[in-house]
Short mmCIF file of N, CA and C in Angstrom, two decimals:
data_model
loop_
_atom_site.label_atom_id
_atom_site.label_comp_id
_atom_site.label_asym_id
_atom_site.label_seq_id
_atom_site.Cartn_x
_atom_site.Cartn_y
_atom_site.Cartn_z
N UNK A 76 106.83 84.00 97.91
CA UNK A 76 105.99 85.16 97.33
C UNK A 76 104.89 85.48 98.16
N UNK A 77 104.73 86.76 98.44
CA UNK A 77 103.73 87.42 99.17
C UNK A 77 102.35 87.35 98.48
N UNK A 78 102.43 87.99 97.24
CA UNK A 78 101.34 88.19 96.56
C UNK A 78 101.50 88.33 95.05
N UNK A 79 100.32 88.35 94.25
CA UNK A 79 100.58 88.57 92.73
C UNK A 79 99.73 89.81 92.40
N UNK A 80 100.37 90.67 91.73
CA UNK A 80 99.59 91.86 91.17
C UNK A 80 98.99 91.43 89.87
N UNK A 81 97.79 91.79 89.61
CA UNK A 81 97.08 91.46 88.30
C UNK A 81 96.52 92.78 87.78
N UNK A 82 97.09 93.12 86.53
CA UNK A 82 96.62 94.14 85.72
C UNK A 82 95.39 93.73 84.85
N UNK A 83 94.21 94.36 85.03
CA UNK A 83 93.08 93.96 84.28
C UNK A 83 92.28 95.19 83.89
N UNK A 84 92.14 95.54 82.73
CA UNK A 84 91.34 96.65 82.27
C UNK A 84 91.79 98.03 82.89
N UNK A 85 93.11 98.03 83.03
CA UNK A 85 93.70 99.37 83.65
C UNK A 85 93.43 99.53 85.14
N UNK A 86 93.12 98.37 85.72
CA UNK A 86 92.94 98.48 87.23
C UNK A 86 93.92 97.50 87.82
N UNK A 87 94.48 97.68 88.96
CA UNK A 87 95.49 96.76 89.68
C UNK A 87 94.75 96.04 90.74
N UNK A 88 94.67 94.78 90.66
CA UNK A 88 94.02 93.85 91.65
C UNK A 88 95.25 93.00 92.25
N UNK A 89 94.99 92.33 93.39
CA UNK A 89 95.97 91.48 93.96
C UNK A 89 95.45 90.00 94.30
N UNK A 90 96.22 89.11 94.32
CA UNK A 90 95.94 87.78 94.73
C UNK A 90 97.08 87.33 95.78
N UNK A 91 96.68 87.16 97.15
CA UNK A 91 97.63 86.77 97.96
C UNK A 91 97.69 85.33 98.26
N UNK A 92 98.86 84.87 98.68
CA UNK A 92 99.23 83.45 98.94
C UNK A 92 98.55 82.48 97.94
N UNK A 93 98.78 82.84 96.60
CA UNK A 93 98.38 81.96 95.38
C UNK A 93 99.68 81.52 94.78
N UNK A 94 99.74 80.51 94.05
CA UNK A 94 100.78 79.90 93.38
C UNK A 94 100.80 80.66 91.97
N UNK A 95 101.83 81.29 91.70
CA UNK A 95 101.96 82.11 90.58
C UNK A 95 101.80 81.26 89.19
N UNK A 96 102.50 80.13 89.22
CA UNK A 96 102.56 79.38 87.99
C UNK A 96 101.16 78.69 87.84
N UNK A 97 100.41 78.46 88.90
CA UNK A 97 99.12 77.87 88.65
C UNK A 97 98.15 78.97 88.23
N UNK A 98 98.26 80.10 88.70
CA UNK A 98 97.34 81.29 88.19
C UNK A 98 97.68 81.41 86.70
N UNK A 99 99.05 81.51 86.35
CA UNK A 99 99.39 81.72 84.91
C UNK A 99 98.85 80.64 84.03
N UNK A 100 98.88 79.31 84.60
CA UNK A 100 98.38 78.23 83.72
C UNK A 100 96.78 78.42 83.54
N UNK A 101 95.99 79.01 84.62
CA UNK A 101 94.67 79.08 84.42
C UNK A 101 94.32 80.25 83.30
N UNK A 102 95.11 81.21 83.38
CA UNK A 102 94.98 82.28 82.23
C UNK A 102 95.16 81.83 81.01
N UNK A 103 96.48 81.10 80.76
CA UNK A 103 96.94 80.57 79.52
C UNK A 103 95.86 79.53 78.95
N UNK A 104 95.30 78.67 79.81
CA UNK A 104 94.40 77.69 79.44
C UNK A 104 93.09 78.27 78.89
N UNK A 105 92.65 79.43 79.41
CA UNK A 105 91.41 80.07 78.98
C UNK A 105 91.70 80.75 77.61
N UNK A 106 92.87 81.17 77.41
CA UNK A 106 93.18 81.96 76.09
C UNK A 106 93.39 80.78 75.03
N UNK A 107 94.14 79.65 75.47
CA UNK A 107 94.50 78.70 74.41
C UNK A 107 93.27 78.00 73.98
N UNK A 108 92.47 77.62 74.82
CA UNK A 108 91.13 76.74 74.53
C UNK A 108 89.92 77.56 74.23
N UNK A 109 90.01 78.83 74.37
CA UNK A 109 88.84 79.62 73.95
C UNK A 109 87.69 79.56 75.14
N UNK A 110 88.15 78.94 76.23
CA UNK A 110 87.20 78.78 77.30
C UNK A 110 87.04 80.12 78.13
N UNK A 111 85.98 80.10 79.10
CA UNK A 111 85.89 81.18 79.96
C UNK A 111 85.92 80.66 81.42
N UNK A 112 86.66 81.32 82.27
CA UNK A 112 86.70 80.99 83.78
C UNK A 112 86.68 82.31 84.48
N UNK A 113 86.42 82.16 85.73
CA UNK A 113 86.38 83.26 86.74
C UNK A 113 87.66 83.07 87.74
N UNK A 114 88.30 84.18 88.14
CA UNK A 114 89.29 84.01 89.24
C UNK A 114 88.80 84.94 90.27
N UNK A 115 89.01 84.61 91.46
CA UNK A 115 88.77 85.61 92.63
C UNK A 115 89.96 86.22 93.06
N UNK A 116 89.96 87.51 93.10
CA UNK A 116 91.07 88.43 93.55
C UNK A 116 90.67 89.42 94.46
N UNK A 117 91.62 90.32 94.97
CA UNK A 117 91.23 91.41 95.73
C UNK A 117 91.35 92.77 95.14
N UNK A 118 90.58 93.78 95.59
CA UNK A 118 90.65 95.11 95.12
C UNK A 118 90.47 95.97 96.23
N UNK A 119 91.39 96.90 96.25
CA UNK A 119 91.35 98.06 97.25
C UNK A 119 92.55 97.91 98.26
N UNK A 120 92.50 98.97 99.03
CA UNK A 120 93.61 99.04 100.04
C UNK A 120 93.01 98.97 101.48
N UNK A 121 93.83 98.58 102.41
CA UNK A 121 93.45 98.39 103.70
C UNK A 121 92.68 97.21 104.03
N UNK A 122 91.41 97.22 103.52
CA UNK A 122 90.44 96.06 103.62
C UNK A 122 90.02 95.68 102.36
N UNK A 123 90.81 94.88 101.54
CA UNK A 123 90.52 94.42 100.23
C UNK A 123 89.13 93.80 100.02
N UNK A 124 88.51 94.03 99.03
CA UNK A 124 87.22 93.40 98.80
C UNK A 124 87.43 92.37 97.79
N UNK A 125 86.79 91.17 97.85
CA UNK A 125 86.88 90.11 96.75
C UNK A 125 86.27 90.55 95.57
N UNK A 126 86.86 90.30 94.47
CA UNK A 126 86.42 90.70 93.07
C UNK A 126 86.50 89.39 92.25
N UNK A 127 85.58 89.13 91.31
CA UNK A 127 85.64 88.01 90.37
C UNK A 127 86.13 88.71 89.09
N UNK A 128 87.22 88.20 88.42
CA UNK A 128 87.61 88.61 87.22
C UNK A 128 87.39 87.54 86.10
N UNK A 129 86.74 87.96 85.02
CA UNK A 129 86.45 87.01 83.81
C UNK A 129 87.81 86.82 83.02
N UNK A 130 88.17 85.69 82.90
CA UNK A 130 89.37 85.31 82.17
C UNK A 130 88.85 84.55 80.92
N UNK A 131 89.06 85.22 79.66
CA UNK A 131 88.63 84.53 78.48
C UNK A 131 89.54 85.15 77.37
N UNK A 132 89.59 84.49 76.25
CA UNK A 132 90.27 85.10 75.07
C UNK A 132 89.85 86.57 74.73
N UNK A 133 91.02 87.21 74.39
CA UNK A 133 90.59 88.65 73.93
C UNK A 133 90.72 89.68 75.18
N UNK A 134 90.76 89.08 76.33
CA UNK A 134 90.71 89.99 77.50
C UNK A 134 92.21 89.98 78.06
N UNK A 135 92.96 91.07 77.89
CA UNK A 135 94.32 91.06 78.24
C UNK A 135 94.50 91.13 79.88
N UNK A 136 95.32 90.34 80.37
CA UNK A 136 95.59 90.17 81.81
C UNK A 136 97.16 90.19 82.00
N UNK A 137 97.57 90.90 82.97
CA UNK A 137 99.12 91.04 83.21
C UNK A 137 99.24 90.41 84.62
N UNK A 138 100.24 89.51 84.90
CA UNK A 138 100.47 88.98 86.14
C UNK A 138 101.75 89.50 86.58
N UNK A 139 102.16 89.85 87.87
CA UNK A 139 103.33 90.38 88.40
C UNK A 139 103.63 89.85 89.71
N UNK A 140 104.47 88.86 89.93
CA UNK A 140 104.80 88.28 91.19
C UNK A 140 105.50 89.29 92.13
N UNK A 141 105.23 89.35 93.36
CA UNK A 141 105.71 90.32 94.28
C UNK A 141 106.32 89.50 95.47
N UNK A 142 107.48 89.75 95.76
CA UNK A 142 108.23 88.84 96.79
C UNK A 142 107.77 89.47 98.11
N UNK A 143 108.14 88.57 99.25
CA UNK A 143 107.83 89.02 100.51
C UNK A 143 108.32 90.31 101.03
N UNK A 144 109.48 90.70 100.40
CA UNK A 144 110.12 92.06 100.76
C UNK A 144 109.72 93.16 99.90
N UNK A 145 108.68 92.92 98.96
CA UNK A 145 108.07 93.89 98.25
C UNK A 145 108.79 94.14 96.87
N UNK A 146 109.78 93.40 96.53
CA UNK A 146 110.52 93.54 95.37
C UNK A 146 109.90 92.50 94.25
N UNK A 147 110.22 92.62 93.10
CA UNK A 147 109.87 91.73 91.96
C UNK A 147 110.33 90.38 92.43
N UNK A 148 109.53 89.36 92.21
CA UNK A 148 109.98 87.97 92.56
C UNK A 148 110.21 87.15 91.24
N UNK A 149 111.47 87.10 90.91
CA UNK A 149 111.82 86.24 89.81
C UNK A 149 112.14 84.86 90.03
N UNK A 150 111.89 84.33 91.44
CA UNK A 150 112.20 82.99 91.77
C UNK A 150 111.16 81.94 91.32
N UNK A 151 110.00 82.39 90.77
CA UNK A 151 109.00 81.40 90.41
C UNK A 151 109.09 80.82 89.08
N UNK A 152 110.10 81.19 88.21
CA UNK A 152 110.22 80.63 86.89
C UNK A 152 111.08 81.56 86.09
N UNK A 153 110.79 81.26 84.81
CA UNK A 153 111.49 81.99 83.72
C UNK A 153 110.55 83.19 83.32
N UNK A 154 110.98 84.28 83.77
CA UNK A 154 110.19 85.60 83.26
C UNK A 154 111.01 86.34 82.31
N UNK A 155 110.43 86.90 81.21
CA UNK A 155 111.23 87.73 80.40
C UNK A 155 111.86 88.83 80.94
N UNK A 156 112.96 89.25 80.56
CA UNK A 156 113.60 90.53 81.16
C UNK A 156 113.78 91.48 79.97
N UNK A 157 113.89 92.84 80.30
CA UNK A 157 114.07 93.76 79.37
C UNK A 157 115.39 93.76 78.73
N UNK A 158 115.66 93.97 77.41
CA UNK A 158 116.91 94.00 76.85
C UNK A 158 117.80 95.01 77.48
N UNK A 159 119.15 94.54 77.56
CA UNK A 159 120.10 95.54 78.20
C UNK A 159 120.77 96.21 77.05
N UNK A 160 121.09 97.63 77.23
CA UNK A 160 121.71 98.27 76.24
C UNK A 160 123.21 97.92 76.23
N UNK A 161 123.71 97.96 74.98
CA UNK A 161 125.19 97.55 74.70
C UNK A 161 126.18 98.62 75.43
N UNK A 162 127.08 98.12 76.13
CA UNK A 162 128.04 99.11 76.77
C UNK A 162 129.12 99.54 75.84
N UNK A 163 129.18 98.95 74.66
CA UNK A 163 130.17 99.36 73.67
C UNK A 163 129.81 100.64 73.00
N UNK A 164 130.77 101.54 72.98
CA UNK A 164 130.50 102.85 72.21
C UNK A 164 131.52 102.95 71.18
#
């Protein structure tokens, strides 16, 4: 995996060379236990700037793994998929 896109308060951030499952566990732990933690991610194009995001209950966060070739990376585990329409008419 090349990077992880992180949706936070309507803004897209990225985390490069991070373990998707470890980052997901960090977010889940904060929400499950009611604790607060900070994660360092990047913001911007070209020369990304480091940004600290507050991870805590009630703050929605979306994680999206991106493969080295720029496509969605489903190799990191079990990700939900969209329901497929029935082909029967």
